[in-house]
mmCIF file of C-alpha atoms in Angstrom:
data_model
loop_
_atom_site.group_PDB
_atom_site.id
_atom_site.type_symbol
_atom_site.label_atom_id
_atom_site.label_comp_id
_atom_site.label_asym_id
_atom_site.label_seq_id
_atom_site.Cartn_x
_atom_site.Cartn_y
_atom_site.Cartn_z
ATOM 1 C CA MET R 1 -58.997 -16.406 -79.603
ATOM 2 C CA ILE R 2 -55.759 -15.224 -77.976
ATOM 3 C CA GLU R 3 -53.929 -17.889 -75.968
ATOM 4 C CA ALA R 4 -52.785 -16.758 -72.521
ATOM 5 C CA ARG R 5 -49.448 -18.603 -72.735
ATOM 6 C CA ARG R 6 -48.577 -16.553 -75.801
ATOM 7 C CA LEU R 7 -49.289 -13.383 -73.854
ATOM 8 C CA HIS R 8 -46.817 -14.579 -71.236
ATOM 9 C CA ILE R 9 -44.213 -15.059 -73.998
ATOM 10 C CA LEU R 10 -44.929 -11.559 -75.340
ATOM 11 C CA ARG R 11 -44.319 -10.071 -71.884
ATOM 12 C CA ALA R 12 -41.091 -12.037 -71.463
ATOM 13 C CA VAL R 13 -39.822 -10.715 -74.805
ATOM 14 C CA ALA R 14 -40.755 -7.169 -73.774
ATOM 15 C CA ASP R 15 -38.960 -7.616 -70.432
ATOM 16 C CA HIS R 16 -35.778 -9.238 -71.769
ATOM 17 C CA ARG R 17 -35.552 -7.346 -75.090
ATOM 18 C CA THR R 18 -34.273 -10.359 -77.070
ATOM 19 C CA VAL R 19 -35.879 -13.622 -78.168
ATOM 20 C CA THR R 20 -32.845 -15.564 -76.948
ATOM 21 C CA ALA R 21 -32.971 -14.102 -73.429
ATOM 22 C CA ALA R 22 -36.743 -14.566 -73.196
ATOM 23 C CA ALA R 23 -36.403 -18.177 -74.346
ATOM 24 C CA ALA R 24 -33.740 -18.879 -71.713
ATOM 25 C CA ALA R 25 -35.927 -17.388 -68.976
ATOM 26 C CA LEU R 26 -38.914 -19.464 -70.071
ATOM 27 C CA TYR R 27 -36.920 -22.663 -70.637
ATOM 28 C CA LEU R 28 -37.890 -22.680 -74.304
ATOM 29 C CA THR R 29 -35.870 -22.651 -77.505
ATOM 30 C CA PRO R 30 -35.588 -19.355 -79.419
ATOM 31 C CA SER R 31 -37.358 -20.979 -82.360
ATOM 32 C CA ALA R 32 -40.273 -21.953 -80.103
ATOM 33 C CA VAL R 33 -40.572 -18.364 -78.848
ATOM 34 C CA SER R 34 -40.473 -17.037 -82.410
ATOM 35 C CA GLN R 35 -43.156 -19.518 -83.471
ATOM 36 C CA GLN R 36 -45.423 -18.497 -80.586
ATOM 37 C CA LEU R 37 -44.948 -14.811 -81.406
ATOM 38 C CA ALA R 38 -45.809 -15.500 -85.034
ATOM 39 C CA ALA R 39 -48.928 -17.379 -83.946
ATOM 40 C CA LEU R 40 -49.899 -14.495 -81.663
ATOM 41 C CA GLU R 41 -49.497 -12.047 -84.530
ATOM 42 C CA GLN R 42 -51.724 -14.273 -86.647
ATOM 43 C CA GLU R 43 -54.321 -14.422 -83.871
ATOM 44 C CA THR R 44 -54.386 -10.643 -83.440
ATOM 45 C CA GLY R 45 -53.933 -9.705 -87.086
ATOM 46 C CA HIS R 46 -51.180 -7.237 -86.162
ATOM 47 C CA ARG R 47 -47.413 -7.140 -86.278
ATOM 48 C CA LEU R 48 -46.399 -7.088 -82.619
ATOM 49 C CA VAL R 49 -42.577 -7.078 -82.592
ATOM 50 C CA GLU R 50 -39.768 -5.624 -84.653
ATOM 51 C CA ARG R 51 -36.281 -7.081 -84.716
ATOM 52 C CA GLY R 52 -33.245 -4.837 -84.936
ATOM 53 C CA ALA R 53 -29.518 -4.773 -84.263
ATOM 54 C CA ARG R 54 -30.157 -4.061 -80.573
ATOM 55 C CA GLY R 55 -32.739 -6.788 -80.092
ATOM 56 C CA VAL R 56 -36.514 -6.855 -80.222
ATOM 57 C CA ARG R 57 -38.923 -4.030 -79.518
ATOM 58 C CA LEU R 58 -42.697 -3.948 -79.486
ATOM 59 C CA THR R 59 -44.636 -2.195 -82.216
ATOM 60 C CA PRO R 60 -47.414 0.235 -81.203
ATOM 61 C CA ALA R 61 -49.862 -2.659 -81.566
ATOM 62 C CA GLY R 62 -47.590 -4.781 -79.390
ATOM 63 C CA GLU R 63 -47.527 -2.079 -76.711
ATOM 64 C CA ILE R 64 -51.339 -1.966 -76.726
ATOM 65 C CA LEU R 65 -51.539 -5.729 -76.322
ATOM 66 C CA LEU R 66 -48.889 -5.674 -73.584
ATOM 67 C CA SER R 67 -50.938 -3.219 -71.513
ATOM 68 C CA HIS R 68 -53.856 -5.683 -71.631
ATOM 69 C CA THR R 69 -51.500 -8.610 -71.066
ATOM 70 C CA ASN R 70 -50.528 -7.372 -67.601
ATOM 71 C CA ALA R 71 -54.197 -7.152 -66.599
ATOM 72 C CA VAL R 72 -55.074 -10.545 -68.124
ATOM 73 C CA LEU R 73 -52.187 -12.384 -66.463
ATOM 74 C CA ALA R 74 -52.946 -10.749 -63.102
ATOM 75 C CA GLN R 75 -56.568 -11.863 -63.399
ATOM 76 C CA LEU R 76 -55.462 -15.416 -64.203
ATOM 77 C CA GLU R 77 -53.307 -15.376 -61.065
ATOM 78 C CA ARG R 78 -56.385 -14.317 -59.075
ATOM 79 C CA ALA R 79 -58.410 -17.100 -60.662
ATOM 80 C CA ALA R 80 -55.746 -19.645 -59.709
ATOM 81 C CA ALA R 81 -55.735 -18.251 -56.161
ATOM 82 C CA GLU R 82 -59.512 -18.591 -55.830
ATOM 83 C CA LEU R 83 -59.508 -22.107 -57.262
ATOM 84 C CA ALA R 84 -56.731 -23.106 -54.881
ATOM 85 C CA ALA R 85 -58.725 -21.631 -52.002
ATOM 86 C CA TYR R 86 -61.786 -23.562 -53.146
ATOM 87 C CA GLY R 87 -59.697 -26.719 -53.049
ATOM 88 C CA SER R 88 -58.472 -25.737 -49.545
ATOM 89 C CA GLY R 89 -54.861 -25.023 -50.547
ATOM 90 C CA ALA R 90 -53.719 -26.568 -47.308
ATOM 91 C CA ALA R 91 -50.579 -28.160 -48.730
ATOM 92 C CA GLY R 92 -48.099 -27.380 -51.455
ATOM 93 C CA THR R 93 -44.713 -25.911 -52.318
ATOM 94 C CA VAL R 94 -43.791 -22.230 -52.562
ATOM 95 C CA THR R 95 -40.439 -21.254 -54.066
ATOM 96 C CA VAL R 96 -38.742 -18.156 -52.638
ATOM 97 C CA ALA R 97 -35.761 -16.366 -54.177
ATOM 98 C CA ALA R 98 -33.757 -14.142 -51.822
ATOM 99 C CA PHE R 99 -30.267 -12.726 -51.347
ATOM 100 C CA ALA R 100 -28.046 -14.346 -48.715
ATOM 101 C CA THR R 101 -28.598 -11.856 -45.889
ATOM 102 C CA GLY R 102 -32.325 -11.817 -46.554
ATOM 103 C CA ILE R 103 -32.404 -15.602 -46.303
ATOM 104 C CA GLY R 104 -30.793 -15.480 -42.880
ATOM 105 C CA LEU R 105 -32.737 -12.504 -41.607
ATOM 106 C CA VAL R 106 -36.310 -13.180 -42.760
ATOM 107 C CA VAL R 107 -36.673 -16.283 -44.954
ATOM 108 C CA ALA R 108 -35.229 -18.850 -42.547
ATOM 109 C CA PRO R 109 -37.231 -17.513 -39.549
ATOM 110 C CA ALA R 110 -40.351 -17.480 -41.741
ATOM 111 C CA ILE R 111 -39.771 -21.146 -42.624
ATOM 112 C CA ALA R 112 -39.539 -21.993 -38.922
ATOM 113 C CA ARG R 113 -42.744 -20.062 -38.210
ATOM 114 C CA LEU R 114 -44.623 -21.758 -41.049
ATOM 115 C CA ALA R 115 -43.439 -25.204 -39.927
ATOM 116 C CA GLU R 116 -45.513 -24.692 -36.790
ATOM 117 C CA ALA R 117 -48.451 -22.682 -38.124
ATOM 118 C CA ARG R 118 -48.815 -24.196 -41.619
ATOM 119 C CA PRO R 119 -46.940 -27.518 -41.756
ATOM 120 C CA GLY R 120 -48.495 -28.359 -45.126
ATOM 121 C CA ILE R 121 -46.598 -25.541 -46.852
ATOM 122 C CA ARG R 122 -43.149 -26.533 -48.060
ATOM 123 C CA ILE R 123 -40.699 -23.723 -48.837
ATOM 124 C CA ARG R 124 -37.968 -24.081 -51.421
ATOM 125 C CA VAL R 125 -35.275 -21.397 -51.304
ATOM 126 C CA ARG R 126 -33.105 -20.144 -54.145
ATOM 127 C CA ASP R 127 -30.179 -17.808 -53.456
ATOM 128 C CA ALA R 128 -30.392 -14.823 -55.810
ATOM 129 C CA GLU R 129 -29.084 -11.274 -55.628
ATOM 130 C CA GLY R 130 -31.623 -8.564 -54.914
ATOM 131 C CA ASP R 131 -31.881 -7.504 -58.558
ATOM 132 C CA ALA R 132 -32.120 -11.045 -59.961
ATOM 133 C CA SER R 133 -35.114 -12.325 -58.004
ATOM 134 C CA LEU R 134 -37.740 -10.014 -59.552
ATOM 135 C CA PRO R 135 -37.191 -11.290 -63.117
ATOM 136 C CA MET R 136 -37.365 -14.813 -61.687
ATOM 137 C CA VAL R 137 -40.846 -14.056 -60.318
ATOM 138 C CA LEU R 138 -42.020 -12.527 -63.591
ATOM 139 C CA ASP R 139 -40.649 -15.489 -65.551
ATOM 140 C CA ARG R 140 -42.431 -17.923 -63.179
ATOM 141 C CA GLN R 141 -39.191 -19.505 -62.048
ATOM 142 C CA VAL R 142 -40.136 -18.718 -58.427
ATOM 143 C CA ASP R 143 -43.283 -17.670 -56.581
ATOM 144 C CA VAL R 144 -41.910 -15.036 -54.185
ATOM 145 C CA ALA R 145 -38.921 -12.699 -54.372
ATOM 146 C CA VAL R 146 -37.216 -11.042 -51.422
ATOM 147 C CA ALA R 147 -35.635 -8.124 -53.233
ATOM 148 C CA VAL R 148 -33.868 -4.818 -52.710
ATOM 149 C CA GLU R 149 -34.668 -1.393 -54.116
ATOM 150 C CA TYR R 150 -32.206 -0.505 -56.868
ATOM 151 C CA ARG R 151 -31.895 1.797 -59.834
ATOM 152 C CA GLY R 152 -34.085 0.447 -62.581
ATOM 153 C CA ALA R 153 -36.157 -1.762 -60.278
ATOM 154 C CA PRO R 154 -39.880 -2.063 -61.120
ATOM 155 C CA GLY R 155 -41.704 0.618 -59.166
ATOM 156 C CA ALA R 156 -44.348 0.128 -56.508
ATOM 157 C CA ASP R 157 -46.995 0.913 -59.146
ATOM 158 C CA ASP R 158 -45.755 -1.700 -61.642
ATOM 159 C CA PRO R 159 -48.890 -3.595 -62.814
ATOM 160 C CA ARG R 160 -46.983 -6.894 -63.022
ATOM 161 C CA LEU R 161 -46.079 -7.135 -59.332
ATOM 162 C CA THR R 162 -47.538 -6.813 -55.848
ATOM 163 C CA ARG R 163 -44.984 -5.684 -53.276
ATOM 164 C CA VAL R 164 -44.908 -6.030 -49.477
ATOM 165 C CA PRO R 165 -42.369 -3.847 -47.608
ATOM 166 C CA LEU R 166 -40.268 -5.884 -45.161
ATOM 167 C CA TYR R 167 -37.531 -3.777 -43.588
ATOM 168 C CA ALA R 168 -34.960 -1.050 -44.121
ATOM 169 C CA GLU R 169 -31.463 -0.987 -42.707
ATOM 170 C CA PRO R 170 -28.560 1.478 -42.805
ATOM 171 C CA PHE R 171 -25.119 0.839 -44.216
ATOM 172 C CA ASP R 172 -22.265 1.280 -41.739
ATOM 173 C CA ALA R 173 -18.739 2.402 -42.562
ATOM 174 C CA VAL R 174 -16.073 -0.309 -42.259
ATOM 175 C CA VAL R 175 -12.522 1.015 -41.866
ATOM 176 C CA PRO R 176 -9.254 -0.696 -40.905
ATOM 177 C CA LEU R 177 -8.322 -0.581 -37.232
ATOM 178 C CA THR R 178 -5.327 1.587 -38.143
ATOM 179 C CA HIS R 179 -7.388 4.049 -40.204
ATOM 180 C CA ARG R 180 -7.175 7.724 -39.288
ATOM 181 C CA LEU R 181 -10.949 7.818 -38.568
ATOM 182 C CA ALA R 182 -11.022 4.646 -36.459
ATOM 183 C CA GLY R 183 -11.265 6.673 -33.257
ATOM 184 C CA THR R 184 -14.273 8.760 -34.303
ATOM 185 C CA ASP R 185 -17.833 8.080 -33.160
ATOM 186 C CA ARG R 186 -19.311 8.583 -36.643
ATOM 187 C CA VAL R 187 -17.835 8.778 -40.132
ATOM 188 C CA ARG R 188 -18.494 11.513 -42.665
ATOM 189 C CA LEU R 189 -18.386 9.949 -46.115
ATOM 190 C CA ALA R 190 -16.695 13.020 -47.589
ATOM 191 C CA GLU R 191 -13.664 12.264 -45.404
ATOM 192 C CA LEU R 192 -13.242 8.940 -47.235
ATOM 193 C CA ALA R 193 -13.109 10.511 -50.692
ATOM 194 C CA LYS R 194 -9.377 9.845 -51.194
ATOM 195 C CA ASP R 195 -9.366 6.308 -49.760
ATOM 196 C CA PRO R 196 -9.352 3.136 -51.834
ATOM 197 C CA TRP R 197 -12.750 1.415 -51.651
ATOM 198 C CA ILE R 198 -13.969 -2.183 -51.465
ATOM 199 C CA GLY R 199 -17.464 -2.987 -52.664
ATOM 200 C CA PRO R 200 -19.882 -5.160 -54.637
ATOM 201 C CA TYR R 201 -19.702 -5.504 -58.390
ATOM 202 C CA PRO R 202 -21.758 -3.198 -60.644
ATOM 203 C CA GLY R 203 -25.209 -4.719 -61.068
ATOM 204 C CA ASN R 204 -25.459 -5.644 -57.404
ATOM 205 C CA PRO R 205 -28.079 -3.342 -55.786
ATOM 206 C CA CYS R 206 -25.673 -2.602 -52.931
ATOM 207 C CA HIS R 207 -23.160 -1.269 -55.456
ATOM 208 C CA ASP R 208 -25.749 1.346 -56.463
ATOM 209 C CA VAL R 209 -26.369 2.300 -52.828
ATOM 210 C CA VAL R 210 -22.640 2.802 -52.169
ATOM 211 C CA VAL R 211 -21.996 4.787 -55.337
ATOM 212 C CA LEU R 212 -25.055 7.011 -54.867
ATOM 213 C CA ALA R 213 -24.153 7.710 -51.234
ATOM 214 C CA CYS R 214 -20.646 8.759 -52.237
ATOM 215 C CA GLU R 215 -21.972 10.896 -55.097
ATOM 216 C CA HIS R 216 -24.278 12.683 -52.661
ATOM 217 C CA ALA R 217 -21.205 13.292 -50.478
ATOM 218 C CA GLY R 218 -19.481 14.917 -53.438
ATOM 219 C CA PHE R 219 -17.135 12.258 -54.837
ATOM 220 C CA GLN R 220 -16.875 9.083 -56.884
ATOM 221 C CA PRO R 221 -15.519 6.156 -54.826
ATOM 222 C CA ARG R 222 -12.263 4.673 -56.132
ATOM 223 C CA LEU R 223 -13.308 1.007 -56.105
ATOM 224 C CA GLU R 224 -10.075 -0.962 -56.154
ATOM 225 C CA HIS R 225 -11.426 -4.290 -54.877
ATOM 226 C CA SER R 226 -14.744 -5.960 -55.754
ATOM 227 C CA SER R 227 -16.691 -8.781 -54.131
ATOM 228 C CA ASP R 228 -20.379 -9.545 -53.649
ATOM 229 C CA ASP R 229 -19.500 -11.453 -50.462
ATOM 230 C CA PHE R 230 -19.482 -9.029 -47.522
ATOM 231 C CA ARG R 231 -17.254 -11.382 -45.519
ATOM 232 C CA ALA R 232 -14.628 -10.911 -48.213
ATOM 233 C CA VAL R 233 -15.188 -7.158 -48.156
ATOM 234 C CA VAL R 234 -14.601 -7.021 -44.392
ATOM 235 C CA ALA R 235 -11.567 -9.307 -44.644
ATOM 236 C CA LEU R 236 -10.000 -6.990 -47.222
ATOM 237 C CA ALA R 237 -10.717 -3.973 -45.017
ATOM 238 C CA SER R 238 -9.111 -5.729 -42.038
ATOM 239 C CA ALA R 239 -6.024 -6.233 -44.199
ATOM 240 C CA GLY R 240 -5.863 -2.489 -44.782
ATOM 241 C CA ALA R 241 -6.865 -2.748 -48.457
ATOM 242 C CA GLY R 242 -9.494 -0.025 -48.236
ATOM 243 C CA VAL R 243 -12.754 1.179 -46.726
ATOM 244 C CA ALA R 244 -16.319 0.025 -47.346
ATOM 245 C CA LEU R 245 -19.999 0.508 -46.664
ATOM 246 C CA VAL R 246 -21.790 -2.672 -45.549
ATOM 247 C CA PRO R 247 -25.460 -3.277 -44.614
ATOM 248 C CA ARG R 248 -25.722 -3.509 -40.842
ATOM 249 C CA SER R 249 -27.371 -6.937 -40.797
ATOM 250 C CA ALA R 250 -24.588 -8.402 -42.965
ATOM 251 C CA LEU R 251 -22.074 -7.579 -40.202
ATOM 252 C CA ARG R 252 -23.845 -9.634 -37.544
ATOM 253 C CA GLY R 253 -21.905 -12.702 -36.493
ATOM 254 C CA MET R 254 -18.965 -11.769 -38.706
ATOM 255 C CA ASP R 255 -15.304 -11.775 -37.664
ATOM 256 C CA LEU R 256 -14.592 -8.054 -37.250
ATOM 257 C CA THR R 257 -11.001 -8.433 -36.088
ATOM 258 C CA GLY R 258 -8.901 -5.699 -37.613
ATOM 259 C CA VAL R 259 -11.745 -3.343 -38.533
ATOM 260 C CA VAL R 260 -13.837 -0.670 -36.863
ATOM 261 C CA ILE R 261 -17.558 -0.301 -37.600
ATOM 262 C CA ARG R 262 -18.958 3.204 -37.412
ATOM 263 C CA PRO R 263 -22.371 4.675 -38.314
ATOM 264 C CA VAL R 264 -22.418 7.191 -41.147
ATOM 265 C CA ASP R 265 -22.876 10.799 -40.108
ATOM 266 C CA GLY R 266 -26.094 12.451 -41.272
ATOM 267 C CA THR R 267 -28.642 10.459 -43.256
ATOM 268 C CA PRO R 268 -27.063 7.054 -43.806
ATOM 269 C CA PRO R 269 -27.362 5.118 -47.064
ATOM 270 C CA THR R 270 -30.151 2.584 -46.648
ATOM 271 C CA ARG R 271 -31.066 -0.799 -48.078
ATOM 272 C CA ARG R 272 -34.842 -1.179 -48.460
ATOM 273 C CA VAL R 273 -36.063 -4.758 -48.693
ATOM 274 C CA PHE R 274 -39.451 -5.981 -49.872
ATOM 275 C CA ALA R 275 -41.216 -9.166 -50.922
ATOM 276 C CA ALA R 276 -42.831 -9.364 -54.355
ATOM 277 C CA VAL R 277 -45.184 -11.742 -56.139
ATOM 278 C CA ARG R 278 -46.921 -11.657 -59.502
ATOM 279 C CA CYS R 279 -49.916 -9.347 -59.353
ATOM 280 C CA GLY R 280 -52.976 -11.362 -58.382
ATOM 281 C CA ALA R 281 -50.998 -14.129 -56.665
ATOM 282 C CA GLU R 282 -50.895 -12.375 -53.290
ATOM 283 C CA ASP R 283 -54.209 -13.995 -52.278
ATOM 284 C CA HIS R 284 -53.205 -17.535 -53.223
ATOM 285 C CA PRO R 285 -53.792 -19.705 -50.123
ATOM 286 C CA LEU R 286 -50.205 -20.971 -50.219
ATOM 287 C CA ILE R 287 -48.527 -17.651 -51.012
ATOM 288 C CA ARG R 288 -50.530 -15.444 -48.642
ATOM 289 C CA PRO R 289 -49.251 -17.231 -45.465
ATOM 290 C CA VAL R 290 -45.687 -16.996 -46.775
ATOM 291 C CA LEU R 291 -45.968 -13.236 -47.287
ATOM 292 C CA GLN R 292 -47.512 -12.908 -43.826
ATOM 293 C CA ALA R 293 -44.704 -14.936 -42.225
ATOM 294 C CA LEU R 294 -42.041 -12.873 -44.003
ATOM 295 C CA GLY R 295 -43.662 -9.682 -42.724
ATOM 296 C CA GLU R 296 -43.910 -11.007 -39.169
ATOM 297 C CA THR R 297 -40.264 -12.096 -39.043
ATOM 298 C CA ALA R 298 -38.878 -8.937 -40.647
ATOM 299 C CA PRO R 299 -36.893 -6.827 -38.168
ATOM 300 C CA VAL R 300 -38.060 -3.432 -37.016
ATOM 301 C CA GLU R 301 -36.286 -0.708 -38.979
ATOM 302 C CA ASP R 302 -32.752 -0.390 -37.649
ATOM 303 C CA GLY R 303 -31.913 3.282 -37.219
ATOM 304 C CA ALA R 304 -28.422 4.691 -37.425
#
């Protein structure tokens, strides 16, 4: 008989590529993970993982078991959802991981909405960048992720996750008040090719959006200053340190003294935001109202 918790460990090892990283995500010791993998191999009668200089990879037998693992774990989530519904599921805690702007734009309003409609549901919020929250869901550190599309993100057809689109917003150009393009109505990105740039660190989904937008405009941005805090990005631009692209919602309520905000000419770079839960958990009586509230508080798509 194959134990479900060992399947969860197998998937974590496949996701993180090393025993050490999988153990950290699951709050286990590496030796405990190795012992569970060995037990799983004994249960199945097959070697499931191979260790190498670059980490751990699944054997062909491991890949076969992983494909069934996704279906089994999703079905267990559905079973938990039905049992919770049977027991009414009127009260409990749901943990949501979201990036800072997403917290302000959709998570906080959703909490206020739920406080009136479903006072028995308690929301716990964890601040996490848009690319960090999805692994947190898969590793069961949180129940819901508010995440951003990025290169390498699990696709909409990923069998491990159920996704709910929330909103999309354009990035606007931020240039110093003294910049040569400050008087224009719209900014063509190609005209900023020779400027110094300010932007998020590599690994931040917004970094990918900025770099891809510039590549499509025919150049690589010269990123001289890096910060994941858009207030810092705007402050540097106001000091004349460079130009930037910033999601429109992140600019709301910010001190814009010393900068000019202009829409990008043509098709603007866009941040697409969605909520995600483990596949099968979307019908849980505590999680379903949270997803509904997030969808209801999400802004209508903000055009350029």
